[in-house]
Backbone atoms as SQL, in Angstrom:
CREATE TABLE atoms (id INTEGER PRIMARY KEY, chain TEXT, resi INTEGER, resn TEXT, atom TEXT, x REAL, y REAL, z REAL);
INSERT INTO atoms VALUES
  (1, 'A', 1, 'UNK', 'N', 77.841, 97.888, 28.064),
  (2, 'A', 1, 'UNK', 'CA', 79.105, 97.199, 28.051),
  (3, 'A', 1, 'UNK', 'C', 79.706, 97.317, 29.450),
  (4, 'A', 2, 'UNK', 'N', 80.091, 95.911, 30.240),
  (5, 'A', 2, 'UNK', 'CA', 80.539, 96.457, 31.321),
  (6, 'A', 2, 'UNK', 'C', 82.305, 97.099, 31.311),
  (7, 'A', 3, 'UNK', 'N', 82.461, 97.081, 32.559),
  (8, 'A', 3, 'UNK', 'CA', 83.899, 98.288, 32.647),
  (9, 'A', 3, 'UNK', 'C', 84.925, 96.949, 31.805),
  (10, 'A', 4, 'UNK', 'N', 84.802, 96.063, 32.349),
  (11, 'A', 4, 'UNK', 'CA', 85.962, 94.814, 32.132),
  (12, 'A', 4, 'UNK', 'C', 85.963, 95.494, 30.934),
  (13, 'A', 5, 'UNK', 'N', 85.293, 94.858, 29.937),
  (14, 'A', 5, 'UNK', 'CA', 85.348, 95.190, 28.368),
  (15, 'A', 5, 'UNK', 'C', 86.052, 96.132, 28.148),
  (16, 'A', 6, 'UNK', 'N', 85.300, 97.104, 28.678),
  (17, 'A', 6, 'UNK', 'CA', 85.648, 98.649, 27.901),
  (18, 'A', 6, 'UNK', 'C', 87.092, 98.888, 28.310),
  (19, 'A', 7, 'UNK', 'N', 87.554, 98.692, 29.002),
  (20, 'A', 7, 'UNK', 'CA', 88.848, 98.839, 29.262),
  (21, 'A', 7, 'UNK', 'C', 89.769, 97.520, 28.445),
  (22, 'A', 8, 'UNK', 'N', 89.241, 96.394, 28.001),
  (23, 'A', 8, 'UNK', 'CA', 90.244, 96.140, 27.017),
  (24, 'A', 8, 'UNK', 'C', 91.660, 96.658, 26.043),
  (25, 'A', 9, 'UNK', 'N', 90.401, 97.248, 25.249),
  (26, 'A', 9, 'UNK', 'CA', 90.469, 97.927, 24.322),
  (27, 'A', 9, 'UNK', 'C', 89.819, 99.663, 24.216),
  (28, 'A', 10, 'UNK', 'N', 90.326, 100.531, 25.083),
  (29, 'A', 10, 'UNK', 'CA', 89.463, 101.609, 25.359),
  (30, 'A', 10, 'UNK', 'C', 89.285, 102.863, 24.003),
  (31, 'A', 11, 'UNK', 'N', 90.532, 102.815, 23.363),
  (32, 'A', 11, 'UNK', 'CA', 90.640, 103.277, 21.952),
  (33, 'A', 11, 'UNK', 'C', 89.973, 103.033, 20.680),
  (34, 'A', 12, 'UNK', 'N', 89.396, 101.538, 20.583),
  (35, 'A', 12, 'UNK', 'CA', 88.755, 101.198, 19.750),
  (36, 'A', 12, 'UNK', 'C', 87.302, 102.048, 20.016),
  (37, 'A', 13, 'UNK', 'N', 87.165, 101.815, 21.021),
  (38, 'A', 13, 'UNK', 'CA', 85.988, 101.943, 21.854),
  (39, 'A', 13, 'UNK', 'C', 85.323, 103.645, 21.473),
  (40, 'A', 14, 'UNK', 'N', 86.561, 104.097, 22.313),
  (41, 'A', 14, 'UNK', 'CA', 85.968, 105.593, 21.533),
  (42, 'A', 14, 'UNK', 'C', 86.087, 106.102, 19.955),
  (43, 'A', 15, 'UNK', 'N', 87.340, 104.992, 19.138),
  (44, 'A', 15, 'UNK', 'CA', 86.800, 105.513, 18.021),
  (45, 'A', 15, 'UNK', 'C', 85.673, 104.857, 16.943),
  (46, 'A', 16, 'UNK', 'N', 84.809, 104.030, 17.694),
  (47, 'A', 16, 'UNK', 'CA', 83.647, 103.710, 17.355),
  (48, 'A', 16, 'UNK', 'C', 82.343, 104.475, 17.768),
  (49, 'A', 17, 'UNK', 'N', 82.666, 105.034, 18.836),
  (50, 'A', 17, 'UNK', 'CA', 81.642, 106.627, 19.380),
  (51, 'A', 17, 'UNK', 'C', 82.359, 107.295, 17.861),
  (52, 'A', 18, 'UNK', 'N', 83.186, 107.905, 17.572),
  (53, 'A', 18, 'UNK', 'CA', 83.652, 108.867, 16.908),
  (54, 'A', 18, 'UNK', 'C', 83.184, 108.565, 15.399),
  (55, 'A', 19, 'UNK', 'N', 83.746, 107.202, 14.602),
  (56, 'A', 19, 'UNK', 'CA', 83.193, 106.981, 13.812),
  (57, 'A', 19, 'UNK', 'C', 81.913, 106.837, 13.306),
  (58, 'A', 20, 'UNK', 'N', 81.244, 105.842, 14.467),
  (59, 'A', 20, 'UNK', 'CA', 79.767, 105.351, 13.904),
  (60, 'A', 20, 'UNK', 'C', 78.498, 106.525, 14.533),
  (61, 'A', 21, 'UNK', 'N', 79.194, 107.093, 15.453),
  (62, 'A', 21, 'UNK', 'CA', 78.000, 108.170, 15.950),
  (63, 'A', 21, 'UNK', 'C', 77.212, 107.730, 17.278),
  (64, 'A', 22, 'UNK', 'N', 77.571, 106.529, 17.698),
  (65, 'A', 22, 'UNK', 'CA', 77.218, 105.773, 18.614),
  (66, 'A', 22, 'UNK', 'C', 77.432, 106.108, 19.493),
  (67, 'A', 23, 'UNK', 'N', 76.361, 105.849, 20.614),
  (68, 'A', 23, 'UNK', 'CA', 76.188, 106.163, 22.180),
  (69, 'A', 23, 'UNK', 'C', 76.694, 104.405, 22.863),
  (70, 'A', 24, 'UNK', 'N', 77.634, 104.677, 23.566),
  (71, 'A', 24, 'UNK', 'CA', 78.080, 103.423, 24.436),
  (72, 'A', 24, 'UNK', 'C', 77.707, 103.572, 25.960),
  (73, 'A', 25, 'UNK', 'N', 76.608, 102.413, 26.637),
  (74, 'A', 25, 'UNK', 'CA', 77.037, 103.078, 28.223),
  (75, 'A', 25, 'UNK', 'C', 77.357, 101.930, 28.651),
  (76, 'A', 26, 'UNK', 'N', 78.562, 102.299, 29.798),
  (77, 'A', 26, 'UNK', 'CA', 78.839, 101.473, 30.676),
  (78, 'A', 26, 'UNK', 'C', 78.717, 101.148, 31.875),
  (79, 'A', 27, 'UNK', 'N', 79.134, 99.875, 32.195),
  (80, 'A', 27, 'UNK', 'CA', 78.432, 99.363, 33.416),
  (81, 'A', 27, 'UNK', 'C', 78.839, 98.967, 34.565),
  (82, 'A', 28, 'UNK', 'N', 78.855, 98.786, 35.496),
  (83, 'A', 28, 'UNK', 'CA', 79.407, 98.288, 36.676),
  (84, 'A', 28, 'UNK', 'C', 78.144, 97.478, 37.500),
  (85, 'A', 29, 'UNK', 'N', 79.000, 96.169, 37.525),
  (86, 'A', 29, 'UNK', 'CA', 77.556, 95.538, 38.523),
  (87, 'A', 29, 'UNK', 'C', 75.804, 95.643, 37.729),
  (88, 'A', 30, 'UNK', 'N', 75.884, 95.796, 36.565),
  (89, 'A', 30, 'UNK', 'CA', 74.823, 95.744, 35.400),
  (90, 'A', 30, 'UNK', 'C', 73.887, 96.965, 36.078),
  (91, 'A', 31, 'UNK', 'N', 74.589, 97.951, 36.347),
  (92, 'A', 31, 'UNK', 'CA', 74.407, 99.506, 36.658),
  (93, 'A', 31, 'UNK', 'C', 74.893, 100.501, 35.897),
  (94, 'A', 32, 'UNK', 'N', 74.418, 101.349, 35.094),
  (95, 'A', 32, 'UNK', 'CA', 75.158, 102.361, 34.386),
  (96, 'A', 32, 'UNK', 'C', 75.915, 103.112, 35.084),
  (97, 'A', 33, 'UNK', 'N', 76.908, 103.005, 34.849),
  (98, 'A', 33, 'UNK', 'CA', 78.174, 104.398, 35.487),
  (99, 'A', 33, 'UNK', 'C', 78.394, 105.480, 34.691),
  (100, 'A', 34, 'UNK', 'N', 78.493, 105.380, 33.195),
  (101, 'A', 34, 'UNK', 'CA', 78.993, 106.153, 32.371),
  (102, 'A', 34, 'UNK', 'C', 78.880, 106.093, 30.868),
  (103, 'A', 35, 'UNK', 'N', 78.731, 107.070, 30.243),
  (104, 'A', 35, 'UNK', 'CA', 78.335, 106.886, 28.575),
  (105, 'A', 35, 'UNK', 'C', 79.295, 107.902, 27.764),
  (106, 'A', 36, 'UNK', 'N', 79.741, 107.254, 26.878),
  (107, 'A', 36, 'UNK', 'CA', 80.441, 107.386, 25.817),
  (108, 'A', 36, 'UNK', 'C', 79.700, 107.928, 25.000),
  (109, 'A', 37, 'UNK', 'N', 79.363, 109.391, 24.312),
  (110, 'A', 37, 'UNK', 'CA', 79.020, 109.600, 23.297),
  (111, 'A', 37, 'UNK', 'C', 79.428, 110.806, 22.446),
  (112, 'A', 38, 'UNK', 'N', 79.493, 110.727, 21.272),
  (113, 'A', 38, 'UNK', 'CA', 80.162, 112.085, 20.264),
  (114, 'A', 38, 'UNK', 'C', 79.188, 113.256, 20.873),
  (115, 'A', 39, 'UNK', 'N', 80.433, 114.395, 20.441),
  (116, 'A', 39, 'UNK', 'CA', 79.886, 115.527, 20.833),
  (117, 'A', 39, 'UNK', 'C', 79.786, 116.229, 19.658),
  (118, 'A', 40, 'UNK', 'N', 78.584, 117.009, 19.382),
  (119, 'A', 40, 'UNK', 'CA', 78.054, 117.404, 18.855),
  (120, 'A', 40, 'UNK', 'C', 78.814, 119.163, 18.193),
  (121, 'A', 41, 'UNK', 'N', 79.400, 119.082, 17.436),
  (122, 'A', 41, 'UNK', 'CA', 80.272, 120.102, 17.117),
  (123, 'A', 41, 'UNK', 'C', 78.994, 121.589, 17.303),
  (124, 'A', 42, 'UNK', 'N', 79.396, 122.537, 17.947),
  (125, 'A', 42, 'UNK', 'CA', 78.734, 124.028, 17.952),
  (126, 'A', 42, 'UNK', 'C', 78.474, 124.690, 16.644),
  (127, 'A', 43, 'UNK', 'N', 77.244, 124.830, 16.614),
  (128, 'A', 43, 'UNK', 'CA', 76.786, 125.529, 15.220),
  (129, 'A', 43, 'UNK', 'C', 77.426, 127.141, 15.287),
  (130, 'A', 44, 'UNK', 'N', 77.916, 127.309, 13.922),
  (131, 'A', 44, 'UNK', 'CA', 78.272, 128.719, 13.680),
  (132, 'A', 44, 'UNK', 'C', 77.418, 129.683, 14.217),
  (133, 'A', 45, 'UNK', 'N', 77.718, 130.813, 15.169),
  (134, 'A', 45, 'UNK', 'CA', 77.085, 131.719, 14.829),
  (135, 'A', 45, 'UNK', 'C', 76.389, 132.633, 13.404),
  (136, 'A', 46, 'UNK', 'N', 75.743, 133.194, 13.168),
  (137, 'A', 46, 'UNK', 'CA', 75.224, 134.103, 12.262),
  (138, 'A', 46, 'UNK', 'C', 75.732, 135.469, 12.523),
  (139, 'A', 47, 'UNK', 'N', 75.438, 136.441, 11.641),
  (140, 'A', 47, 'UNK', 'CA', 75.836, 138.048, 12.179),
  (141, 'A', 47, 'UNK', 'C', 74.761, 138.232, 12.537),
  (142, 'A', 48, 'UNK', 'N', 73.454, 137.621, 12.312),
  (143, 'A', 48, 'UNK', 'CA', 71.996, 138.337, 13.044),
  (144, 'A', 48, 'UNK', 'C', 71.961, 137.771, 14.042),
  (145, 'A', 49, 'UNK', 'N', 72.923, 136.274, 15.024),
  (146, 'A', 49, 'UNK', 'CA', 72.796, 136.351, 16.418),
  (147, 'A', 49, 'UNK', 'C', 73.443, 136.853, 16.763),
  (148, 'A', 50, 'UNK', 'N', 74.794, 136.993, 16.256),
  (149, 'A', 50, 'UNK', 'CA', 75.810, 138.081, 17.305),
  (150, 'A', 50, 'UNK', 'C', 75.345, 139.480, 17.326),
  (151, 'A', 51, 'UNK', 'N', 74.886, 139.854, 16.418),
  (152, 'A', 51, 'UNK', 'CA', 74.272, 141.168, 16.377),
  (153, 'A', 51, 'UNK', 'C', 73.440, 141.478, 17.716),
  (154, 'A', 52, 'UNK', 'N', 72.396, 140.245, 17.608),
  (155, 'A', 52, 'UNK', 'CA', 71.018, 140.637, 18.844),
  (156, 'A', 52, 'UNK', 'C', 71.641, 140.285, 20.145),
  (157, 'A', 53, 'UNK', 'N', 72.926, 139.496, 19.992),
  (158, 'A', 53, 'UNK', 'CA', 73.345, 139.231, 21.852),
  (159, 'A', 53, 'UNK', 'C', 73.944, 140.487, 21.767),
  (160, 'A', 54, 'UNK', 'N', 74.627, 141.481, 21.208),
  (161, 'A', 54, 'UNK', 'CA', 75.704, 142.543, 21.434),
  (162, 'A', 54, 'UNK', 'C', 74.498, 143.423, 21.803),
  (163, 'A', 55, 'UNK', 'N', 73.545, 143.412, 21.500),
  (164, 'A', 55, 'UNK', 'CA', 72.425, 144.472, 21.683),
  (165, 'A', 55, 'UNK', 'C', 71.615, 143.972, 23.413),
  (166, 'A', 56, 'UNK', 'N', 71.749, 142.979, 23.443),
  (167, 'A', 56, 'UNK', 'CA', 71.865, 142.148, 24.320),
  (168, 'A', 56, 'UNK', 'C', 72.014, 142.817, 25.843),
  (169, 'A', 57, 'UNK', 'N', 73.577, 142.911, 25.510),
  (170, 'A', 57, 'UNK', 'CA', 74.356, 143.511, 26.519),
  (171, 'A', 57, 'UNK', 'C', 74.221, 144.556, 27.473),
  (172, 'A', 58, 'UNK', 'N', 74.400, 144.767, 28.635),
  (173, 'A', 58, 'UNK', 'CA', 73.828, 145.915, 29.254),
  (174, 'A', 58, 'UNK', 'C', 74.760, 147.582, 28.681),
  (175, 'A', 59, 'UNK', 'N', 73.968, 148.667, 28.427),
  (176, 'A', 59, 'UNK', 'CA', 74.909, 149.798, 28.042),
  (177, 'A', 59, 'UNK', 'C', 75.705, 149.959, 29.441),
  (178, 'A', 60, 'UNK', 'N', 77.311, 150.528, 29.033),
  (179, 'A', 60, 'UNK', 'CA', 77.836, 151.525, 30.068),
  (180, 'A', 60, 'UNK', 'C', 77.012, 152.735, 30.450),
  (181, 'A', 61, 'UNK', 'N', 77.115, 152.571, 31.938),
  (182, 'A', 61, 'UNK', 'CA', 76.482, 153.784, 32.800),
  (183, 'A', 61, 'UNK', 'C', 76.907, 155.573, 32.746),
  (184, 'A', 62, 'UNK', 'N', 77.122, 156.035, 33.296),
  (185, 'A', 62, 'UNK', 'CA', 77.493, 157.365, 33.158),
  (186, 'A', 62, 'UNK', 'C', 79.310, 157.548, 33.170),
  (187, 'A', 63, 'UNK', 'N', 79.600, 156.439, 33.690),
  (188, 'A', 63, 'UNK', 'CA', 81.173, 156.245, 33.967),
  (189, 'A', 63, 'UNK', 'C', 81.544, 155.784, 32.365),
  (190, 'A', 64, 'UNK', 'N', 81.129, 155.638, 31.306),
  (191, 'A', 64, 'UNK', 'CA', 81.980, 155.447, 30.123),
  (192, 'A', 64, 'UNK', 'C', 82.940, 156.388, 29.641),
  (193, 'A', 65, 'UNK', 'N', 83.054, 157.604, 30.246),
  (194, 'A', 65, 'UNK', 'CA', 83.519, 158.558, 29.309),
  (195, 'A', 65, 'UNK', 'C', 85.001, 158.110, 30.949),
  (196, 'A', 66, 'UNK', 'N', 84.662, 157.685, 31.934),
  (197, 'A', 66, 'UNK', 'CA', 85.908, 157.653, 33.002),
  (198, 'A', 66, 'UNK', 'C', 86.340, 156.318, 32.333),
  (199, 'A', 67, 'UNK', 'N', 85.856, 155.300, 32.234),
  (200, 'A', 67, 'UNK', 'CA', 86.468, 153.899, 31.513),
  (201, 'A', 67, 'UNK', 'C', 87.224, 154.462, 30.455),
  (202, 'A', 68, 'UNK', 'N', 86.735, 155.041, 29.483),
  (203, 'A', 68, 'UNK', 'CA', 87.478, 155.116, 27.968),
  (204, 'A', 68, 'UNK', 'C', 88.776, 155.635, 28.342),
  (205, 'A', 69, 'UNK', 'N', 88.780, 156.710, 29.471),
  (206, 'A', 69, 'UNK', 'CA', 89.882, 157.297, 29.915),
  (207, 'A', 69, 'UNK', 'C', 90.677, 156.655, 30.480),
  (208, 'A', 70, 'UNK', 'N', 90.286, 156.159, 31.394),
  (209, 'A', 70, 'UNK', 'CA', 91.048, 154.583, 32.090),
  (210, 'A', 70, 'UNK', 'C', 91.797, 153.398, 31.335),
  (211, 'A', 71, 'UNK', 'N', 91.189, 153.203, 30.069),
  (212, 'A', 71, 'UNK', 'CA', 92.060, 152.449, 29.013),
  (213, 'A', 71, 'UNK', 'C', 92.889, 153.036, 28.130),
  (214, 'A', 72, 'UNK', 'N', 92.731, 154.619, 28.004),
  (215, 'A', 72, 'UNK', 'CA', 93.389, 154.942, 27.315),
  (216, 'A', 72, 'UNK', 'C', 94.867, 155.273, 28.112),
  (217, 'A', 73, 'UNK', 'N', 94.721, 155.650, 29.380),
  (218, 'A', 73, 'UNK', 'CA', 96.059, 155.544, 30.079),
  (219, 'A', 73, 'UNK', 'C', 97.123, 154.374, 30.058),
  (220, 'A', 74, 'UNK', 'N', 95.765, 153.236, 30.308),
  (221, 'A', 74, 'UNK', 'CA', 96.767, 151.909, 30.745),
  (222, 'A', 74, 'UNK', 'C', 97.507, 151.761, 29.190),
  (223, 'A', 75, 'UNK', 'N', 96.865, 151.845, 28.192),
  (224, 'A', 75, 'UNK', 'CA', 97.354, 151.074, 26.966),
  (225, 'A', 75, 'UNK', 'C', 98.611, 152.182, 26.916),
  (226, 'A', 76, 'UNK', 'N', 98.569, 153.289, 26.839),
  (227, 'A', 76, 'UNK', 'CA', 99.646, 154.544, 26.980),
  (228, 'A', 76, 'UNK', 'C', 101.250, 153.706, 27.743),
  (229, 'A', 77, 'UNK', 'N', 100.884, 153.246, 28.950),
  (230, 'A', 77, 'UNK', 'CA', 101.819, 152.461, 29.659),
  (231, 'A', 77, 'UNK', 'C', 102.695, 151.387, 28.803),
  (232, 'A', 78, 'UNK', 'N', 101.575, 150.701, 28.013),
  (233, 'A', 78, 'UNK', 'CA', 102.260, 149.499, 27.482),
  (234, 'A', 78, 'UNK', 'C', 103.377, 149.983, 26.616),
  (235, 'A', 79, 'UNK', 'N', 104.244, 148.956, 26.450),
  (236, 'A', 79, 'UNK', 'CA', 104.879, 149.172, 24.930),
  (237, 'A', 79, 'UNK', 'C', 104.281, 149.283, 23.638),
  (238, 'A', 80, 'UNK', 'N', 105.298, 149.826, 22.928),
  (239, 'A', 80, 'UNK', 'CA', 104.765, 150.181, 21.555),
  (240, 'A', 80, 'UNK', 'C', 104.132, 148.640, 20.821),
  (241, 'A', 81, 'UNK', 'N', 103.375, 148.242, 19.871),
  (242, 'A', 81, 'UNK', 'CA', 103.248, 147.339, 19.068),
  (243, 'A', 81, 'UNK', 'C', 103.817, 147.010, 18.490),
  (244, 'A', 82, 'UNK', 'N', 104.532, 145.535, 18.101),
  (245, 'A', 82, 'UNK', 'CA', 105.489, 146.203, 17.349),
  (246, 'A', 82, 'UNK', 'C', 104.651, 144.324, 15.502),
  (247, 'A', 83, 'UNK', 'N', 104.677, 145.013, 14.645),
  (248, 'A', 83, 'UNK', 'CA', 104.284, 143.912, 13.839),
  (249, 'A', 83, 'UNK', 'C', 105.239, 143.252, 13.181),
  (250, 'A', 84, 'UNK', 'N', 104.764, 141.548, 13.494),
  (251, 'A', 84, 'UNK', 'CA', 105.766, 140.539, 13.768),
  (252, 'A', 84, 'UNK', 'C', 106.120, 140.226, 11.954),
  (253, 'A', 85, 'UNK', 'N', 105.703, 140.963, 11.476),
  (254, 'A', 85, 'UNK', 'CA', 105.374, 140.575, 9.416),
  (255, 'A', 85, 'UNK', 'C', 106.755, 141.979, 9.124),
  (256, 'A', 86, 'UNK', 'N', 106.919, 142.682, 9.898),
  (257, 'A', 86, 'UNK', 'CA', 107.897, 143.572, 9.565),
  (258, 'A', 86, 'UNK', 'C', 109.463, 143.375, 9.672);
């Protein structure tokens, strides 16, 4: 479809990508410039992939026991919590 078109009506346009599932490309000078197509919603994780990326992860080095300490100061700093249901 060239640009003229698609810019008519540019709303219809994408909600016919959206509805019908359709790939649109457009054109300039009967050259593709650009394509219109639905995106493909992200499949759920599982707990057996999050599981194997967390395992994944590189362990803390010998400095974990100075990190844990290090957060436990800063959070010390913050204010109290306070819960917004109370």
């Amino acid at each position: 479809m060239n640009l003229a078109d698609a810019e008519k009506d540019f709303a219809k346009l994408v909600e016919k990508v959206c509805a019908e599932g359709v790939s649109i490309d457009l054109e300039c000078d009967d050259v593709i410039v650009a394509r219109l197509t639905p995106v493909e919603p992200p499949s759920p994780l599982t707990v057996d992939e999050l599981s194997a990326f967390l395992r994944r992860l590189p362990s803390l080095g010998d400095d974990a026991d100075d990190f844990a300490a290090d957060v436990r100061a800063v959070r010390c700093k913050l204010p109290e919590e306070v819960d917004p249901w109370d």
